[in-house]
């Protein structure tokens, strides 16, 4: 059996559900977008639709702790008789190495 193609006019209208973010979600988004506290208050209030004065205490209470720089550590699986080993990864930047390749002459002389 062959299905008859439906046009978009035959389909019901698309319904979009709009849910504003919760206060912690709005604060987390604002903290990721801006470092200044006043900008965070404005962003979070704009996302939720609350006045700035109502949002300010929530943003100040949820001040984001700054992550510490820790070297990257990878634990490798060891054998059953040994403990896993720790491998520390260090990334270094080096200038790119340019290698010029020269071909042989086309006339066949060496």
mmCIF file of N, CA and C in Angstrom:
data_model
loop_
_atom_site.group_PDB
_atom_site.id
_atom_site.type_symbol
_atom_site.label_atom_id
_atom_site.label_comp_id
_atom_site.label_asym_id
_atom_site.label_seq_id
_atom_site.Cartn_x
_atom_site.Cartn_y
_atom_site.Cartn_z
ATOM 1 N N UNK A 1 0.831 -1.172 0.000
ATOM 2 C CA UNK A 1 0.000 0.000 0.000
ATOM 3 C C UNK A 1 0.878 1.239 0.000
ATOM 4 N N UNK A 2 0.438 2.188 -0.730
ATOM 5 C CA UNK A 2 1.172 3.429 -0.830
ATOM 6 C C UNK A 2 0.489 4.491 0.029
ATOM 7 N N UNK A 3 1.283 5.169 0.861
ATOM 8 C CA UNK A 3 0.710 6.207 1.710
ATOM 9 C C UNK A 3 0.557 7.484 0.904
ATOM 10 N N UNK A 4 -0.493 8.174 1.184
ATOM 11 C CA UNK A 4 -0.698 9.458 0.513
ATOM 12 C C UNK A 4 0.087 10.525 1.279
ATOM 13 N N UNK A 5 0.798 11.374 0.568
ATOM 14 C CA UNK A 5 1.574 12.402 1.265
ATOM 15 C C UNK A 5 0.658 13.437 1.909
ATOM 16 N N UNK A 6 0.999 13.815 3.149
ATOM 17 C CA UNK A 6 0.220 14.831 3.853
ATOM 18 C C UNK A 6 0.882 16.183 3.653
ATOM 19 N N UNK A 7 0.101 17.178 3.480
ATOM 20 C CA UNK A 7 0.668 18.508 3.373
ATOM 21 C C UNK A 7 0.723 19.121 4.771
ATOM 22 N N UNK A 8 1.472 20.199 4.903
ATOM 23 C CA UNK A 8 1.592 20.854 6.204
ATOM 24 C C UNK A 8 0.259 21.476 6.625
ATOM 25 N N UNK A 9 -0.601 21.756 5.686
ATOM 26 C CA UNK A 9 -1.895 22.351 6.014
ATOM 27 C C UNK A 9 -2.816 21.343 6.680
ATOM 28 N N UNK A 10 -2.618 20.060 6.406
ATOM 29 C CA UNK A 10 -3.454 19.021 7.006
ATOM 30 C C UNK A 10 -3.051 18.716 8.452
ATOM 31 N N UNK A 11 -1.819 19.061 8.843
ATOM 32 C CA UNK A 11 -1.320 18.740 10.178
ATOM 33 C C UNK A 11 -1.807 19.766 11.197
ATOM 34 N N UNK A 12 -1.945 19.356 12.463
ATOM 35 C CA UNK A 12 -2.341 20.326 13.500
ATOM 36 C C UNK A 12 -1.203 21.321 13.734
ATOM 37 N N UNK A 13 -1.498 22.491 14.254
ATOM 38 C CA UNK A 13 -0.440 23.473 14.489
ATOM 39 C C UNK A 13 0.543 22.991 15.556
ATOM 40 N N UNK A 14 1.792 23.407 15.415
ATOM 41 C CA UNK A 14 2.833 23.007 16.361
ATOM 42 C C UNK A 14 2.685 23.835 17.626
ATOM 43 N N UNK A 15 2.648 23.149 18.758
ATOM 44 C CA UNK A 15 2.546 23.838 20.045
ATOM 45 C C UNK A 15 3.917 23.825 20.709
ATOM 46 N N UNK A 16 4.375 24.988 21.121
ATOM 47 C CA UNK A 16 5.663 25.119 21.784
ATOM 48 C C UNK A 16 5.411 25.437 23.248
ATOM 49 N N UNK A 17 6.023 24.643 24.101
ATOM 50 C CA UNK A 17 5.861 24.864 25.521
ATOM 51 C C UNK A 17 7.010 25.727 26.008
ATOM 52 N N UNK A 18 6.713 26.824 26.681
ATOM 53 C CA UNK A 18 7.743 27.727 27.175
ATOM 54 C C UNK A 18 7.785 27.666 28.689
ATOM 55 N N UNK A 19 8.911 27.228 29.195
ATOM 56 C CA UNK A 19 9.121 27.197 30.637
ATOM 57 C C UNK A 19 10.339 28.053 30.953
ATOM 58 N N UNK A 20 10.173 29.083 31.770
ATOM 59 C CA UNK A 20 11.351 29.879 32.135
ATOM 60 C C UNK A 20 12.283 29.037 33.000
ATOM 61 N N UNK A 21 13.581 29.353 32.983
ATOM 62 C CA UNK A 21 14.513 28.568 33.798
ATOM 63 C C UNK A 21 14.268 28.801 35.280
ATOM 64 N N UNK A 22 14.704 27.852 36.070
ATOM 65 C CA UNK A 22 14.625 28.021 37.519
ATOM 66 C C UNK A 22 15.708 29.009 37.952
ATOM 67 N N UNK A 23 15.645 29.470 39.187
ATOM 68 C CA UNK A 23 16.624 30.443 39.672
ATOM 69 C C UNK A 23 18.046 29.873 39.625
ATOM 70 N N UNK A 24 18.296 28.643 40.101
ATOM 71 C CA UNK A 24 19.672 28.120 40.005
ATOM 72 C C UNK A 24 20.151 27.970 38.556
ATOM 73 N N UNK A 25 19.258 27.585 37.634
ATOM 74 C CA UNK A 25 19.655 27.462 36.227
ATOM 75 C C UNK A 25 20.010 28.824 35.647
ATOM 76 N N UNK A 26 19.223 29.844 35.955
ATOM 77 C CA UNK A 26 19.487 31.186 35.439
ATOM 78 C C UNK A 26 20.787 31.744 36.012
ATOM 79 N N UNK A 27 21.047 31.481 37.296
ATOM 80 C CA UNK A 27 22.275 31.974 37.918
ATOM 81 C C UNK A 27 23.490 31.270 37.323
ATOM 82 N N UNK A 28 23.388 29.960 37.097
ATOM 83 C CA UNK A 28 24.507 29.221 36.500
ATOM 84 C C UNK A 28 24.800 29.737 35.093
ATOM 85 N N UNK A 29 23.768 30.009 34.320
ATOM 86 C CA UNK A 29 23.974 30.546 32.971
ATOM 87 C C UNK A 29 24.605 31.925 33.031
ATOM 88 N N UNK A 30 24.147 32.756 33.952
ATOM 89 C CA UNK A 30 24.689 34.111 34.080
ATOM 90 C C UNK A 30 26.146 34.080 34.519
ATOM 91 N N UNK A 31 26.496 33.167 35.421
ATOM 92 C CA UNK A 31 27.879 33.063 35.879
ATOM 93 C C UNK A 31 28.801 32.608 34.757
ATOM 94 N N UNK A 32 28.301 31.763 33.876
ATOM 95 C CA UNK A 32 29.116 31.306 32.755
ATOM 96 C C UNK A 32 29.283 32.390 31.698
ATOM 97 N N UNK A 33 28.323 33.312 31.612
ATOM 98 C CA UNK A 33 28.376 34.343 30.577
ATOM 99 C C UNK A 33 29.135 35.591 31.004
ATOM 100 N N UNK A 34 29.151 35.910 32.292
ATOM 101 C CA UNK A 34 29.771 37.165 32.739
ATOM 102 C C UNK A 34 30.513 36.958 34.052
ATOM 103 N N UNK A 35 31.558 37.764 34.249
ATOM 104 C CA UNK A 35 32.317 37.711 35.499
ATOM 105 C C UNK A 35 31.840 38.760 36.500
ATOM 106 N N UNK A 36 31.325 39.876 36.019
ATOM 107 C CA UNK A 36 30.871 40.960 36.879
ATOM 108 C C UNK A 36 29.543 40.583 37.537
ATOM 109 N N UNK A 37 29.413 40.818 38.844
ATOM 110 C CA UNK A 37 28.198 40.432 39.571
ATOM 111 C C UNK A 37 26.969 41.182 39.073
ATOM 112 N N UNK A 38 27.111 42.462 38.771
ATOM 113 C CA UNK A 38 25.947 43.233 38.295
ATOM 114 C C UNK A 38 25.462 42.722 36.946
ATOM 115 N N UNK A 39 26.390 42.327 36.085
ATOM 116 C CA UNK A 39 25.994 41.746 34.799
ATOM 117 C C UNK A 39 25.302 40.406 35.004
ATOM 118 N N UNK A 40 25.785 39.631 35.967
ATOM 119 C CA UNK A 40 25.144 38.352 36.267
ATOM 120 C C UNK A 40 23.720 38.565 36.754
ATOM 121 N N UNK A 41 23.518 39.584 37.597
ATOM 122 C CA UNK A 41 22.171 39.887 38.097
ATOM 123 C C UNK A 41 21.259 40.263 36.936
ATOM 124 N N UNK A 42 21.746 41.098 36.023
ATOM 125 C CA UNK A 42 20.938 41.515 34.877
ATOM 126 C C UNK A 42 20.600 40.341 33.963
ATOM 127 N N UNK A 43 21.577 39.481 33.708
ATOM 128 C CA UNK A 43 21.337 38.329 32.825
ATOM 129 C C UNK A 43 20.337 37.369 33.449
ATOM 130 N N UNK A 44 20.536 37.029 34.729
ATOM 131 C CA UNK A 44 19.631 36.081 35.395
ATOM 132 C C UNK A 44 18.223 36.647 35.504
ATOM 133 N N UNK A 45 18.119 37.939 35.806
ATOM 134 C CA UNK A 45 16.788 38.558 35.904
ATOM 135 C C UNK A 45 16.108 38.594 34.544
ATOM 136 N N UNK A 46 16.871 38.838 33.499
ATOM 137 C CA UNK A 46 16.301 38.839 32.157
ATOM 138 C C UNK A 46 15.831 37.461 31.716
ATOM 139 N N UNK A 47 16.542 36.425 32.122
ATOM 140 C CA UNK A 47 16.138 35.066 31.737
ATOM 141 C C UNK A 47 14.847 34.641 32.424
ATOM 142 N N UNK A 48 14.690 35.015 33.673
ATOM 143 C CA UNK A 48 13.514 34.598 34.436
ATOM 144 C C UNK A 48 12.368 35.584 34.282
ATOM 145 N N UNK A 49 12.714 36.859 34.171
ATOM 146 C CA UNK A 49 11.679 37.883 34.094
ATOM 147 C C UNK A 49 11.371 38.510 35.437
ATOM 148 N N UNK A 50 12.309 38.449 36.368
ATOM 149 C CA UNK A 50 12.148 39.060 37.688
ATOM 150 C C UNK A 50 12.836 40.422 37.708
ATOM 151 N N UNK A 51 12.433 41.297 38.622
ATOM 152 C CA UNK A 51 13.150 42.567 38.781
ATOM 153 C C UNK A 51 14.561 42.327 39.327
ATOM 154 N N UNK A 52 15.453 43.284 39.062
ATOM 155 C CA UNK A 52 16.846 43.155 39.492
ATOM 156 C C UNK A 52 16.970 43.057 41.009
ATOM 157 N N UNK A 53 16.123 43.803 41.729
ATOM 158 C CA UNK A 53 16.211 43.802 43.195
ATOM 159 C C UNK A 53 15.859 42.446 43.795
ATOM 160 N N UNK A 54 14.975 41.701 43.153
ATOM 161 C CA UNK A 54 14.610 40.374 43.668
ATOM 162 C C UNK A 54 15.679 39.331 43.327
ATOM 163 N N UNK A 55 16.384 39.523 42.214
ATOM 164 C CA UNK A 55 17.360 38.533 41.776
ATOM 165 C C UNK A 55 18.728 38.725 42.438
ATOM 166 N N UNK A 56 19.073 39.958 42.819
ATOM 167 C CA UNK A 56 20.401 40.276 43.362
ATOM 168 C C UNK A 56 20.788 39.406 44.565
ATOM 169 N N UNK A 57 19.899 39.201 45.596
ATOM 170 C CA UNK A 57 20.329 38.361 46.736
ATOM 171 C C UNK A 57 20.621 36.910 46.339
ATOM 172 N N UNK A 58 19.898 36.401 45.351
ATOM 173 C CA UNK A 58 20.131 35.018 44.917
ATOM 174 C C UNK A 58 21.495 34.879 44.241
ATOM 175 N N UNK A 59 21.849 35.853 43.401
ATOM 176 C CA UNK A 59 23.136 35.800 42.707
ATOM 177 C C UNK A 59 24.286 35.977 43.698
ATOM 178 N N UNK A 60 24.127 36.881 44.659
ATOM 179 C CA UNK A 60 25.185 37.090 45.647
ATOM 180 C C UNK A 60 25.374 35.868 46.543
ATOM 181 N N UNK A 61 24.288 35.158 46.844
ATOM 182 C CA UNK A 61 24.378 33.968 47.700
ATOM 183 C C UNK A 61 25.025 32.797 46.963
ATOM 184 N N UNK A 62 24.891 32.765 45.654
ATOM 185 C CA UNK A 62 25.406 31.640 44.868
ATOM 186 C C UNK A 62 26.705 32.008 44.179
ATOM 187 N N UNK A 63 27.585 32.721 44.862
ATOM 188 C CA UNK A 63 28.837 33.142 44.242
ATOM 189 C C UNK A 63 29.637 31.913 43.839
ATOM 190 N N UNK A 64 30.120 31.930 42.629
ATOM 191 C CA UNK A 64 30.794 30.768 42.042
ATOM 192 C C UNK A 64 32.225 30.660 42.566
ATOM 193 N N UNK A 65 32.598 29.513 43.132
ATOM 194 C CA UNK A 65 33.985 29.356 43.551
ATOM 195 C C UNK A 65 34.888 29.236 42.323
ATOM 196 N N UNK A 66 36.068 29.829 42.395
ATOM 197 C CA UNK A 66 36.990 29.785 41.264
ATOM 198 C C UNK A 66 37.702 28.438 41.257
ATOM 199 N N UNK A 67 37.721 27.774 40.106
ATOM 200 C CA UNK A 67 38.386 26.467 40.051
ATOM 201 C C UNK A 67 39.901 26.620 40.160
ATOM 202 N N UNK A 68 40.509 25.688 40.851
ATOM 203 C CA UNK A 68 41.953 25.698 41.003
ATOM 204 C C UNK A 68 42.579 24.979 39.820
ATOM 205 N N UNK A 69 43.749 25.444 39.434
ATOM 206 C CA UNK A 69 44.469 24.810 38.330
ATOM 207 C C UNK A 69 45.168 23.564 38.864
ATOM 208 N N UNK A 70 44.789 22.437 38.371
ATOM 209 C CA UNK A 70 45.392 21.179 38.768
ATOM 210 C C UNK A 70 45.909 20.511 37.503
ATOM 211 N N UNK A 71 47.094 19.932 37.570
ATOM 212 C CA UNK A 71 47.615 19.239 36.404
ATOM 213 C C UNK A 71 46.721 18.039 36.100
ATOM 214 N N UNK A 72 46.662 17.714 34.855
ATOM 215 C CA UNK A 72 45.784 16.629 34.418
ATOM 216 C C UNK A 72 46.412 15.297 34.800
ATOM 217 N N UNK A 73 45.649 14.473 35.495
ATOM 218 C CA UNK A 73 46.165 13.171 35.914
ATOM 219 C C UNK A 73 45.294 12.075 35.318
ATOM 220 N N UNK A 74 45.951 11.054 34.840
ATOM 221 C CA UNK A 74 45.249 9.925 34.246
ATOM 222 C C UNK A 74 45.657 8.685 35.019
ATOM 223 N N UNK A 75 44.673 7.947 35.508
ATOM 224 C CA UNK A 75 44.955 6.696 36.196
ATOM 225 C C UNK A 75 44.861 5.571 35.193
ATOM 226 N N UNK A 76 45.910 4.779 35.120
ATOM 227 C CA UNK A 76 45.890 3.649 34.202
ATOM 228 C C UNK A 76 45.556 2.397 34.995
ATOM 229 N N UNK A 77 44.904 1.491 34.348
ATOM 230 C CA UNK A 77 44.543 0.243 35.020
ATOM 231 C C UNK A 77 45.787 -0.610 35.166
ATOM 232 N N UNK A 78 46.052 -1.037 36.354
ATOM 233 C CA UNK A 78 47.207 -1.895 36.609
ATOM 234 C C UNK A 78 46.787 -3.354 36.637
ATOM 235 N N UNK A 79 47.732 -4.196 36.834
ATOM 236 C CA UNK A 79 47.407 -5.614 36.953
ATOM 237 C C UNK A 79 46.794 -5.850 38.333
ATOM 238 N N UNK A 80 46.193 -7.004 38.561
ATOM 239 C CA UNK A 80 45.558 -7.251 39.867
ATOM 240 C C UNK A 80 46.537 -7.186 41.038
ATOM 241 N N UNK A 81 47.822 -7.455 40.796
ATOM 242 C CA UNK A 81 48.782 -7.446 41.894
ATOM 243 C C UNK A 81 49.357 -6.053 42.153
ATOM 244 N N UNK A 82 49.148 -5.104 41.218
ATOM 245 C CA UNK A 82 49.690 -3.754 41.376
ATOM 246 C C UNK A 82 48.575 -2.721 41.473
ATOM 247 N N UNK A 83 48.905 -1.629 42.100
ATOM 248 C CA UNK A 83 47.962 -0.513 42.158
ATOM 249 C C UNK A 83 48.022 0.243 40.828
ATOM 250 N N UNK A 84 46.984 0.975 40.498
ATOM 251 C CA UNK A 84 47.030 1.742 39.253
ATOM 252 C C UNK A 84 48.106 2.817 39.305
ATOM 253 N N UNK A 85 48.717 3.078 38.152
ATOM 254 C CA UNK A 85 49.775 4.087 38.078
ATOM 255 C C UNK A 85 49.171 5.424 37.679
ATOM 256 N N UNK A 86 49.766 6.490 38.151
ATOM 257 C CA UNK A 86 49.336 7.831 37.796
ATOM 258 C C UNK A 86 50.264 8.375 36.727
ATOM 259 N N UNK A 87 49.681 8.887 35.660
ATOM 260 C CA UNK A 87 50.447 9.493 34.585
ATOM 261 C C UNK A 87 50.096 10.973 34.563
ATOM 262 N N UNK A 88 51.091 11.842 34.626
ATOM 263 C CA UNK A 88 50.861 13.278 34.587
ATOM 264 C C UNK A 88 51.136 13.765 33.178
ATOM 265 N N UNK A 89 50.154 14.442 32.606
ATOM 266 C CA UNK A 89 50.266 14.928 31.237
ATOM 267 C C UNK A 89 50.643 16.395 31.265
ATOM 268 N N UNK A 90 51.728 16.741 30.598
ATOM 269 C CA UNK A 90 52.144 18.130 30.459
ATOM 270 C C UNK A 90 52.067 18.493 28.987
ATOM 271 N N UNK A 91 51.483 19.616 28.712
ATOM 272 C CA UNK A 91 51.375 20.057 27.332
ATOM 273 C C UNK A 91 52.371 21.185 27.104
ATOM 274 N N UNK A 92 53.185 21.047 26.075
ATOM 275 C CA UNK A 92 54.147 22.070 25.724
ATOM 276 C C UNK A 92 53.870 22.529 24.304
ATOM 277 N N UNK A 93 54.083 23.793 24.083
ATOM 278 C CA UNK A 93 53.938 24.300 22.721
ATOM 279 C C UNK A 93 55.324 24.499 22.142
ATOM 280 N N UNK A 94 55.506 24.037 20.943
ATOM 281 C CA UNK A 94 56.775 24.167 20.252
ATOM 282 C C UNK A 94 56.521 24.859 18.920
ATOM 283 N N UNK A 95 57.510 25.562 18.417
ATOM 284 C CA UNK A 95 57.314 26.161 17.101
ATOM 285 C C UNK A 95 57.210 25.058 16.045
ATOM 286 N N UNK A 96 56.415 25.272 15.015
ATOM 287 C CA UNK A 96 56.269 24.234 14.002
ATOM 288 C C UNK A 96 57.574 24.024 13.235
ATOM 289 N N UNK A 97 57.845 22.797 12.884
ATOM 290 C CA UNK A 97 59.040 22.446 12.133
ATOM 291 C C UNK A 97 58.660 22.385 10.661
ATOM 292 N N UNK A 98 59.378 23.155 9.855
ATOM 293 C CA UNK A 98 59.100 23.177 8.426
ATOM 294 C C UNK A 98 60.195 22.378 7.731
ATOM 295 N N UNK A 99 59.789 21.352 6.995
ATOM 296 C CA UNK A 99 60.735 20.518 6.269
ATOM 297 C C UNK A 99 60.524 20.781 4.793
ATOM 298 N N UNK A 100 61.592 21.192 4.120
ATOM 299 C CA UNK A 100 61.492 21.463 2.693
ATOM 300 C C UNK A 100 61.925 20.214 1.949
ATOM 301 N N UNK A 101 61.078 19.721 1.084
ATOM 302 C CA UNK A 101 61.407 18.520 0.322
ATOM 303 C C UNK A 101 61.847 18.923 -1.083
ATOM 304 N N UNK A 102 62.926 18.352 -1.482
ATOM 305 C CA UNK A 102 63.417 18.623 -2.828
ATOM 306 C C UNK A 102 63.417 17.323 -3.611
ATOM 307 N N UNK A 103 62.887 17.397 -4.765
ATOM 308 C CA UNK A 103 62.848 16.207 -5.612
ATOM 309 C C UNK A 103 64.095 16.081 -6.463
ATOM 310 N N UNK A 104 64.196 15.014 -7.196
ATOM 311 C CA UNK A 104 65.336 14.804 -8.090
ATOM 312 C C UNK A 104 65.132 15.623 -9.363
ATOM 313 N N UNK A 105 66.212 15.924 -10.034
ATOM 314 C CA UNK A 105 66.065 16.624 -11.305
ATOM 315 C C UNK A 105 65.312 15.759 -12.303
ATOM 316 N N UNK A 106 64.594 16.388 -13.201
ATOM 317 C CA UNK A 106 63.757 15.656 -14.145
ATOM 318 C C UNK A 106 64.564 15.004 -15.277
ATOM 319 N N UNK A 107 65.761 15.479 -15.575
ATOM 320 C CA UNK A 107 66.500 14.942 -16.727
ATOM 321 C C UNK A 107 67.207 13.640 -16.416
ATOM 322 N N UNK A 108 67.200 13.182 -15.187
ATOM 323 C CA UNK A 108 67.761 11.879 -14.845
ATOM 324 C C UNK A 108 69.218 11.910 -14.445
ATOM 325 N N UNK A 109 69.892 13.061 -14.466
ATOM 326 C CA UNK A 109 71.300 13.142 -14.034
ATOM 327 C C UNK A 109 71.378 13.118 -12.517
ATOM 328 N N UNK A 110 72.480 12.532 -12.037
ATOM 329 C CA UNK A 110 72.679 12.480 -10.606
ATOM 330 C C UNK A 110 73.831 13.275 -10.187
#
